[in-house]
Amino acid sequence: MTDTRTTITPPPMKLSGLEPVQIGAGTLFVNIGERTNVTGSKAFARLILNGQFEQALAVARQQVENGAQVIDINMDEAMLDSKAAMVRFLNLIASEPEIARVPIMIDSSKWEVIEAGLKCIQGKGIVNSISLKEGEAEFKRQAKLVRRYGAAAVVMAFDEKGQADTFARKTEICARAYKVLVDEVGFDPEDIIFDPNIFAIATGIEEHDNYAVDFINATRWIKQNLPGAKVSGGVSNVSFSFRGNEPVREAIHTVFLYHAIQAGMDMGIVNAGMVGVYDDLEPVLRERVEDVVLNRRPDSGERLIEVAESAKGAAKDDSARLAWRVGTVEERLSHALVHGITDFINEDTEEAYQAILAKGGRPLHVIEGPLMAGMNIVGDRFGAGKMFLPQVVKSARVMKSAVAHLVPYIEEEKRQLAAAGGDVKPKGKIVIATVKGDVHDIGKNIVTVVLQCNNFEVVNMGVMVPCQDILAKAKVEGADIIGLSGLITPSLEEMQHVAAEMQRDDYFRMKKIPLLIGGATCSRVHTAVKISPHYEGPVVYVPDASRSVGVCSELLSDERAARFIDELKSDYDKVRELHASKKQTPLVTLAQARANKTKLDWTSYTPPVPKFIGRRVFRNYDLAELAACIDWAPFFQTWDLAGKFPDILKDEIVGSEAQRVFSDGKRMLQRLIEGRWLQASGVMGIYPAAQVNDDDIEIYRDESRSEVLMTWRGLRMQSERPVVDGELRPNRCLADYIAAKGGVPDYIGLFAVTAGLGVEKKEAQFIADHDDYSAIMLKALADRLAEAFAERLHQRVRMELWGYAADETLSNEALIAEQYRGIRPAPGYPACPDHLVKRDLFRVLAPEEIGMGLTDSMAMTPAASVSGFYFAHPEASYFNVGRIGADQLKDWAQRCALDEVAAQRALAPLL
């Protein structure tokens, strides 16, 4: 039977706002406005984050006035309730006829946001997007809902293996998606819009050179082979490597669209103001851009760079790169600081010193004068969002190199005068430390650098610093502010202790020395509710490095401090009131929670028998093998760069800096591996196990199950659970995923891995060279390698060491997305909030043999370490234990043989 789809001309796509729009054969290219997008427009994001939704409507109105036939609306921002923001904005649009007349594209990576938006829009809009990345079942479910809501859909060329980057992958995924949508879901072909992924070209990476050609060819193939389907894409992505050079970007967009539209591209998310007329382009620029877009020659990228500066209106020879060298020494020092260039810093600092010396000045005047002037520019730009954290840390490297060059002159002057005299007057002195029991310090070190860049004197005391040492140092140094950092939950209680000790000490209480609180487990609410009440002075939560300068400046300002502290007190009072009045999810009794445990069918499930029982040690694991398993997303968070990876590399605001720091990271990773700067070692074990006393797991030495190696005392969700699809959700405990004692024989895995061996030695070398940037980069990479080690070892456990998923074939992206069978809970995380279990885990695995240890507060050393457990049950999943009741606290304390005070301290965040 003939497939009539290829012989009948499909009807046009029909969309509508208040007015109908048809897109079919002969329709001109459709511009989709891109500015009503919190990730694409800084101005729009600022309005939405400030709650100025009515003013944000002006952005949408401007898009329509400028010729956008559809407007793309995206509210995906970490600080937003995306769903609520989408609903509110769409409801406002509905009352604005000049905007509502065009169709709406609801753009989100969260399905709940898309579905909420579909319930709001008038007419027929577009969903952006659905894809096969979570498998066919979820793809079909979402597609059926889109169809039921009467919308068209953008289908990303993305499947379970990842995003399509080649012609073959693009066409393969689009063909599969089309077949599923048309033949199985009953989707109208004309309502399908494929986005075959526009990626940046001319990046200097050879594999990227054919990206535009692959998109254009895939577009042509889709139009020829998938009748009725439309093609769209985010056009600005293609030119991203030339961010900052608008004329070249415009030329790339123009040439790309010229060829893509000829191939059949129907629409695109595009800033119409950055698309020119193909025939109007300057001939040489057009030829070189066309070489890049069509990948016509291997040196096309370099040849475009040659003319890029002239297109921008600047000189195109190398003298342009060094044009800043002709300025005065003050201008040169400022330029070097702002741009993080150390190449000439010693010569320029020496020249500045000699010039000041000739006028009777002192070496400190070089610091007070040109160097601080340059750093003030850095501070101002950072505060205004015009510079990003990695750039600031590089600026600090330049500053430290300059100061290091001046130190011998300063020391000689001191020796001659036998007195310091005339020191630079810093804005204030801050003593900063990672609290006792905690070894994590990347964030604290970044804050130190940022504050130093802004002319604060910082005494960084390092890690594992007891309270009495912090307070003694603050007195000796005459500190204006104390800063505390901590990552693990026990650190929160240590911070409370420091605040209480400051209250007991007249020196701090009378002077009301401010206390800053920072670290991943901290929060504004916790600071207001748990720490601030212990101390009369200002206690300020600082969420990230970029906020530290503003907070310290306000606290130490004669004019603004009182107002800042009053506002802080008022804010924290409100937070405490809200917290106290917050309607918390009711708790059930522990007995009720246990009666509602996870229901698993142990009669039809046979736990897989491991290949061996016991312990295995992995010394000096191949770092190159681990590097292939790295999840890069948290790497950018270390550098205060917000966004999903790899999308962050194309982000309008931070993309350029993200690419730069990513490139620096990969370069150091290569040197780290080749130079063997770090060693990665691990230990794991698989043992017989059984669930006992409802919530506990006994772990046995061998198959005889006669000797208990350790008992893991579990914690159970105690909140009142909702009814979903007529079924009460269970009160989960990790012990539910292990077969009960006396039933089928079951097993559990334990592991502890580190990639931080050797980090202190190499870090000290960088610090000695005044290179904070490399020191922070090294620690960030060590953390990534430790997490990659945990990921890789778990994969080997599933496929070979335990062997219950021997035929697993998952990409690194799928591993990061945890698409495998079983779970790997770690102490301190939501499903296992108890850190004390590490003590028994370390006793059983003995990871001190590979150089790992535990502090009194259960922090692992080295800091770049991960430990936890392996569960193999196919229904095992992560959950959040959340708040527990007094009955469970008492029961857990008895099972652990702890007194009530020790138990409360261990589980403080849950109470």
CSV table of C-alpha atoms in Angstrom, one decimal, residues 505-855:
chain,number,residue,atom,x,y,z
A,505,ASP,CA,32.7,37.8,75.2
A,506,ASP,CA,32.4,41.5,76.1
A,507,TYR,CA,34.9,42.4,73.4
A,508,PHE,CA,32.6,41.3,70.6
A,509,ARG,CA,29.2,42.0,72.3
A,510,MET,CA,30.1,45.6,73.2
A,511,LYS,CA,31.6,46.4,69.8
A,512,LYS,CA,28.9,44.5,67.9
A,513,ILE,CA,31.5,43.1,65.5
A,514,PRO,CA,29.5,41.8,62.5
A,515,LEU,CA,29.4,38.0,61.8
A,516,LEU,CA,29.1,36.8,58.2
A,517,ILE,CA,27.7,33.3,57.4
A,518,GLY,CA,28.4,31.5,54.2
A,519,GLY,CA,28.5,28.0,52.7
A,520,ALA,CA,26.3,25.6,50.7
A,521,THR,CA,24.2,24.3,53.6
A,522,CYS,CA,23.5,27.8,55.0
A,523,SER,CA,20.5,29.9,54.1
A,524,ARG,CA,19.0,33.2,54.9
A,525,VAL,CA,16.2,31.4,56.9
A,526,HIS,CA,18.6,29.3,58.9
A,527,THR,CA,20.8,32.3,59.7
A,528,ALA,CA,17.8,34.3,60.8
A,529,VAL,CA,16.1,31.5,62.8
A,530,LYS,CA,19.0,29.5,64.2
A,531,ILE,CA,22.2,31.6,64.3
A,532,SER,CA,21.2,35.3,64.6
A,533,PRO,CA,19.3,34.9,67.9
A,534,HIS,CA,22.5,33.8,69.7
A,535,TYR,CA,24.3,37.2,69.1
A,536,GLU,CA,23.3,40.8,69.5
A,537,GLY,CA,25.6,42.0,66.7
A,538,PRO,CA,24.8,41.9,63.0
A,539,VAL,CA,24.7,38.3,61.7
A,540,VAL,CA,24.5,38.4,57.9
A,541,TYR,CA,24.0,35.5,55.5
A,542,VAL,CA,26.1,36.0,52.3
A,543,PRO,CA,24.8,33.7,49.5
A,544,ASP,CA,27.8,34.0,47.2
A,545,ALA,CA,31.1,35.8,46.7
A,546,SER,CA,29.6,38.6,44.5
A,547,ARG,CA,27.5,39.8,47.5
A,548,SER,CA,30.3,39.9,50.0
A,549,VAL,CA,31.7,43.2,48.9
A,550,GLY,CA,28.4,45.0,49.1
A,551,VAL,CA,27.6,43.6,52.5
A,552,CYS,CA,31.1,44.4,54.0
A,553,SER,CA,31.0,47.9,52.4
A,554,GLU,CA,27.6,48.6,54.0
A,555,LEU,CA,28.6,47.2,57.4
A,556,LEU,CA,31.7,49.3,57.6
A,557,SER,CA,30.2,52.5,56.2
A,558,ASP,CA,29.8,55.3,58.7
A,559,GLU,CA,26.9,56.7,56.8
A,560,ARG,CA,25.1,53.5,55.8
A,561,ALA,CA,25.8,50.9,58.4
A,562,ALA,CA,23.0,51.8,60.9
A,563,ARG,CA,20.4,51.8,58.1
A,564,PHE,CA,21.7,48.5,56.7
A,565,ILE,CA,21.7,46.8,60.1
A,566,ASP,CA,18.2,48.1,60.9
A,567,GLU,CA,16.9,46.8,57.5
A,568,LEU,CA,18.7,43.5,58.2
A,569,LYS,CA,17.1,43.2,61.7
A,570,SER,CA,13.7,44.0,60.2
A,571,ASP,CA,14.1,41.4,57.5
A,572,TYR,CA,15.3,38.7,59.9
A,573,ASP,CA,12.3,39.5,62.2
A,574,LYS,CA,10.0,39.0,59.3
A,575,VAL,CA,11.8,35.7,58.3
A,576,ARG,CA,11.4,34.4,61.9
A,577,GLU,CA,7.7,35.4,62.0
A,578,LEU,CA,7.1,33.7,58.7
A,579,HIS,CA,9.0,30.6,59.8
A,580,ALA,CA,7.1,30.5,63.1
A,581,SER,CA,3.7,30.9,61.3
A,582,LYS,CA,4.6,28.7,58.4
A,583,LYS,CA,2.1,25.9,58.1
A,584,GLN,CA,4.3,22.8,58.2
A,585,THR,CA,3.3,19.5,56.7
A,586,PRO,CA,1.7,17.6,59.6
A,587,LEU,CA,3.7,14.6,61.0
A,588,VAL,CA,2.3,11.1,61.6
A,589,THR,CA,3.6,9.0,64.4
A,590,LEU,CA,6.6,6.8,63.8
A,591,ALA,CA,4.4,3.8,64.2
A,592,GLN,CA,2.1,5.1,61.5
A,593,ALA,CA,5.0,5.9,59.2
A,594,ARG,CA,6.4,2.4,59.6
A,595,ALA,CA,2.9,1.0,58.8
A,596,ASN,CA,3.0,2.9,55.6
A,597,LYS,CA,6.5,1.9,54.5
A,598,THR,CA,7.5,1.4,50.8
A,599,LYS,CA,5.5,-1.6,49.5
A,600,LEU,CA,7.8,-3.9,47.5
A,601,ASP,CA,6.9,-7.4,46.2
A,602,TRP,CA,9.7,-9.6,47.7
A,603,THR,CA,8.0,-12.8,46.5
A,604,SER,CA,8.6,-12.2,42.8
A,605,TYR,CA,12.0,-10.5,43.2
A,606,THR,CA,15.3,-12.3,43.7
A,607,PRO,CA,18.1,-9.9,44.8
A,608,PRO,CA,21.1,-10.3,42.5
A,609,VAL,CA,24.0,-12.2,44.0
A,610,PRO,CA,27.3,-10.2,43.7
A,611,LYS,CA,30.4,-11.6,41.9
A,612,PHE,CA,32.3,-11.4,45.2
A,613,ILE,CA,31.8,-10.6,48.9
A,614,GLY,CA,34.2,-8.3,50.7
A,615,ARG,CA,36.4,-5.3,50.0
A,616,ARG,CA,38.4,-4.1,47.0
A,617,VAL,CA,40.9,-1.3,46.9
A,618,PHE,CA,41.7,0.9,43.8
A,619,ARG,CA,44.9,2.8,44.0
A,620,ASN,CA,46.1,5.5,41.6
A,621,TYR,CA,43.0,5.2,39.4
A,622,ASP,CA,43.5,6.4,35.8
A,623,LEU,CA,42.6,10.1,35.9
A,624,ALA,CA,42.0,10.1,32.1
A,625,GLU,CA,39.3,7.5,32.6
A,626,LEU,CA,37.7,9.6,35.3
A,627,ALA,CA,37.9,12.8,33.3
A,628,ALA,CA,35.6,11.2,30.7
A,629,CYS,CA,32.9,10.9,33.4
A,630,ILE,CA,33.0,14.5,34.7
A,631,ASP,CA,29.7,16.3,35.2
A,632,TRP,CA,30.7,19.8,34.4
A,633,ALA,CA,27.5,21.6,35.6
A,634,PRO,CA,28.7,22.2,39.2
A,635,PHE,CA,32.1,23.4,37.9
A,636,PHE,CA,30.4,26.6,36.7
A,637,GLN,CA,28.6,27.1,40.0
A,638,THR,CA,32.0,27.2,41.7
A,639,TRP,CA,32.7,30.2,39.6
A,640,ASP,CA,29.4,31.9,40.3
A,641,LEU,CA,28.3,31.4,36.7
A,642,ALA,CA,24.6,30.5,36.6
A,643,GLY,CA,23.2,28.2,33.9
A,644,LYS,CA,22.7,24.7,32.7
A,645,PHE,CA,25.6,22.9,31.0
A,646,PRO,CA,26.2,22.9,28.0
A,647,ASP,CA,23.6,25.7,27.4
A,648,ILE,CA,25.7,28.1,29.6
A,649,LEU,CA,28.4,28.1,27.0
A,650,LYS,CA,26.0,29.9,24.6
A,651,ASP,CA,24.3,32.1,27.3
A,652,GLU,CA,23.9,35.7,26.2
A,653,ILE,CA,25.2,37.1,29.5
A,654,VAL,CA,27.8,34.7,30.9
A,655,GLY,CA,28.4,32.5,27.9
A,656,SER,CA,31.7,34.1,26.8
A,657,GLU,CA,33.2,33.9,30.3
A,658,ALA,CA,31.8,30.4,30.8
A,659,GLN,CA,33.6,29.3,27.6
A,660,ARG,CA,36.8,30.9,28.8
A,661,VAL,CA,36.8,29.3,32.3
A,662,PHE,CA,35.7,26.0,30.7
A,663,SER,CA,38.7,26.2,28.3
A,664,ASP,CA,41.0,27.0,31.2
A,665,GLY,CA,39.6,24.1,33.2
A,666,LYS,CA,40.0,21.6,30.4
A,667,ARG,CA,43.6,22.9,29.8
A,668,MET,CA,44.5,22.5,33.5
A,669,LEU,CA,42.8,19.1,33.6
A,670,GLN,CA,45.1,17.9,30.8
A,671,ARG,CA,48.2,19.2,32.6
A,672,LEU,CA,46.9,17.7,35.8
A,673,ILE,CA,46.6,14.3,34.2
A,674,GLU,CA,49.9,14.4,32.3
A,675,GLY,CA,51.8,15.9,35.3
A,676,ARG,CA,50.1,13.5,37.8
A,677,TRP,CA,49.5,16.4,40.1
A,678,LEU,CA,46.7,14.5,41.9
A,679,GLN,CA,46.1,10.8,42.7
A,680,ALA,CA,42.7,9.2,42.9
A,681,SER,CA,42.2,6.2,45.1
A,682,GLY,CA,39.1,4.4,46.3
A,683,VAL,CA,37.8,1.5,48.3
A,684,MET,CA,34.5,-0.4,48.0
A,685,GLY,CA,32.9,-3.4,49.4
A,686,ILE,CA,29.8,-5.6,48.8
A,687,TYR,CA,28.3,-7.5,51.8
A,688,PRO,CA,25.2,-9.5,52.7
A,689,ALA,CA,22.6,-7.3,54.3
A,690,ALA,CA,19.1,-7.5,55.8
A,691,GLN,CA,16.5,-5.0,57.0
A,692,VAL,CA,15.9,-5.3,60.8
A,693,ASN,CA,13.7,-3.3,63.2
A,694,ASP,CA,11.8,-1.7,60.3
A,695,ASP,CA,14.3,1.1,59.7
A,696,ASP,CA,17.8,-0.5,60.2
A,697,ILE,CA,20.1,-2.4,57.9
A,698,GLU,CA,22.4,-5.1,59.3
A,699,ILE,CA,25.5,-5.6,57.2
A,700,TYR,CA,27.3,-9.0,57.6
A,701,ARG,CA,30.9,-10.1,57.1
A,702,ASP,CA,30.1,-13.1,54.9
A,703,GLU,CA,27.3,-15.3,53.5
A,704,SER,CA,27.0,-17.1,56.9
A,705,ARG,CA,25.4,-13.8,58.1
A,706,SER,CA,26.6,-14.7,61.6
A,707,GLU,CA,28.9,-11.7,62.2
A,708,VAL,CA,27.4,-8.1,62.0
A,709,LEU,CA,30.0,-5.7,60.6
A,710,MET,CA,27.8,-2.7,61.2
A,711,THR,CA,24.2,-1.7,61.7
A,712,TRP,CA,23.0,1.4,59.7
A,713,ARG,CA,20.3,3.1,61.8
A,714,GLY,CA,17.9,4.5,59.2
A,715,LEU,CA,15.6,7.5,59.3
A,716,ARG,CA,12.1,7.4,57.9
A,717,MET,CA,9.9,10.1,56.3
A,718,GLN,CA,7.4,11.1,58.9
A,719,SER,CA,5.4,13.8,57.1
A,720,GLU,CA,1.8,13.2,56.3
A,721,ARG,CA,1.9,11.7,52.7
A,722,PRO,CA,-0.4,12.7,49.9
A,723,VAL,CA,-2.8,10.4,48.0
A,724,VAL,CA,-1.8,10.2,44.3
A,725,ASP,CA,-4.0,8.4,41.8
A,726,GLY,CA,-6.0,6.9,44.6
A,727,GLU,CA,-2.9,5.6,46.4
A,728,LEU,CA,-1.3,6.8,49.6
A,729,ARG,CA,2.4,7.7,48.9
A,730,PRO,CA,4.7,5.8,51.2
A,731,ASN,CA,6.7,7.1,54.2
A,732,ARG,CA,10.1,5.9,52.8
A,733,CYS,CA,13.2,4.8,54.5
A,734,LEU,CA,16.3,3.4,52.8
A,735,ALA,CA,15.9,0.2,54.7
A,736,ASP,CA,12.8,-0.5,52.7
A,737,TYR,CA,14.9,-1.3,49.7
A,738,ILE,CA,16.7,-4.2,51.5
A,739,ALA,CA,14.9,-7.6,52.1
A,740,ALA,CA,13.9,-8.2,55.7
A,741,LYS,CA,15.9,-10.6,57.8
A,742,GLY,CA,14.7,-14.2,57.4
A,743,GLY,CA,13.5,-13.5,53.9
A,744,VAL,CA,15.3,-13.7,50.6
A,745,PRO,CA,19.1,-13.1,50.9
A,746,ASP,CA,20.0,-9.5,50.0
A,747,TYR,CA,23.2,-7.4,49.7
A,748,ILE,CA,24.4,-3.8,49.9
A,749,GLY,CA,27.5,-2.0,48.7
A,750,LEU,CA,29.7,0.6,50.5
A,751,PHE,CA,32.3,2.9,48.9
A,752,ALA,CA,34.7,5.8,49.7
A,753,VAL,CA,36.7,7.5,47.0
A,754,THR,CA,39.0,10.6,46.8
A,755,ALA,CA,40.7,12.5,44.0
A,756,GLY,CA,42.3,15.0,46.4
A,757,LEU,CA,45.5,13.3,47.2
A,758,GLY,CA,48.3,15.7,46.4
A,759,VAL,CA,46.1,18.8,46.1
A,760,GLU,CA,47.6,20.7,49.1
A,761,LYS,CA,51.2,20.5,47.7
A,762,LYS,CA,50.2,21.7,44.2
A,763,GLU,CA,47.9,24.4,45.7
A,764,ALA,CA,50.8,25.7,47.8
A,765,GLN,CA,52.9,26.1,44.7
A,766,PHE,CA,50.1,28.2,43.0
A,767,ILE,CA,49.7,30.3,46.2
A,768,ALA,CA,53.4,30.9,46.3
A,769,ASP,CA,53.2,32.2,42.8
A,770,HIS,CA,50.3,34.5,43.8
A,771,ASP,CA,48.0,32.5,41.5
A,772,ASP,CA,44.7,32.2,43.3
A,773,TYR,CA,43.0,31.5,40.0
A,774,SER,CA,44.9,28.3,39.4
A,775,ALA,CA,44.6,27.3,43.1
A,776,ILE,CA,40.8,27.6,43.0
A,777,MET,CA,40.7,25.9,39.6
A,778,LEU,CA,42.7,22.9,40.9
A,779,LYS,CA,40.4,22.4,43.8
A,780,ALA,CA,37.3,22.7,41.6
A,781,LEU,CA,38.8,20.0,39.3
A,782,ALA,CA,39.7,17.8,42.2
A,783,ASP,CA,36.0,18.0,43.3
A,784,ARG,CA,34.8,17.1,39.8
A,785,LEU,CA,37.2,14.2,39.6
A,786,ALA,CA,36.1,12.8,43.0
A,787,GLU,CA,32.4,12.9,41.8
A,788,ALA,CA,33.4,11.4,38.5
A,789,PHE,CA,35.2,8.6,40.4
A,790,ALA,CA,32.0,7.9,42.4
A,791,GLU,CA,30.1,7.8,39.1
A,792,ARG,CA,32.6,5.5,37.3
A,793,LEU,CA,33.0,3.1,40.3
A,794,HIS,CA,29.2,2.8,40.6
A,795,GLN,CA,29.0,2.0,36.9
A,796,ARG,CA,31.7,-0.8,37.3
A,797,VAL,CA,29.8,-2.1,40.4
A,798,ARG,CA,26.6,-2.4,38.3
A,799,MET,CA,28.3,-3.9,35.2
A,800,GLU,CA,31.1,-6.1,36.6
A,801,LEU,CA,31.8,-6.1,40.4
A,802,TRP,CA,28.2,-6.8,41.4
A,803,GLY,CA,27.1,-7.4,37.9
A,804,TYR,CA,23.4,-6.8,38.2
A,805,ALA,CA,23.3,-4.6,35.1
A,806,ALA,CA,26.0,-6.2,32.9
A,807,ASP,CA,24.5,-5.1,29.6
A,808,GLU,CA,24.1,-1.4,30.6
A,809,THR,CA,24.9,1.0,27.8
A,810,LEU,CA,24.5,4.6,29.0
A,811,SER,CA,26.2,7.8,27.8
A,812,ASN,CA,27.9,10.1,30.3
A,813,GLU,CA,24.9,12.4,30.1
A,814,ALA,CA,22.6,9.5,31.0
A,815,LEU,CA,24.8,8.5,33.9
A,816,ILE,CA,24.7,12.1,35.2
A,817,ALA,CA,20.9,12.0,34.8
A,818,GLU,CA,20.9,8.8,36.9
A,819,GLN,CA,19.1,6.7,34.3
A,820,TYR,CA,20.6,3.5,35.7
A,821,ARG,CA,19.2,0.9,38.0
A,822,GLY,CA,19.7,1.4,41.7
A,823,ILE,CA,20.8,4.3,43.8
A,824,ARG,CA,24.0,5.6,45.5
A,825,PRO,CA,22.9,7.6,48.6
A,826,ALA,CA,25.6,9.5,50.5
A,827,PRO,CA,25.5,10.5,54.2
A,828,GLY,CA,24.4,14.1,54.6
A,829,TYR,CA,22.1,14.1,51.6
A,830,PRO,CA,18.2,14.2,51.9
A,831,ALA,CA,17.6,10.4,51.9
A,832,CYS,CA,20.4,9.9,54.4
A,833,PRO,CA,20.8,13.1,56.4
A,834,ASP,CA,22.7,11.4,59.2
A,835,HIS,CA,26.5,12.1,59.0
A,836,LEU,CA,27.3,9.8,61.9
A,837,VAL,CA,27.0,6.7,59.8
A,838,LYS,CA,30.3,7.6,58.1
A,839,ARG,CA,32.0,6.5,61.3
A,840,ASP,CA,30.9,2.9,60.8
A,841,LEU,CA,31.3,3.0,57.1
A,842,PHE,CA,34.9,4.1,57.5
A,843,ARG,CA,35.5,1.5,60.1
A,844,VAL,CA,34.3,-1.3,57.7
A,845,LEU,CA,36.0,0.0,54.6
A,846,ALA,CA,39.2,1.3,56.3
A,847,PRO,CA,39.8,4.0,53.7
A,848,GLU,CA,42.7,5.4,55.8
A,849,GLU,CA,44.7,2.8,53.8
A,850,ILE,CA,44.2,5.1,50.7
A,851,GLY,CA,44.8,8.3,52.6
A,852,MET,CA,41.2,9.2,53.5
A,853,GLY,CA,40.1,10.3,57.0
A,854,LEU,CA,37.2,11.8,59.0
A,855,THR,CA,37.2,14.9,61.2
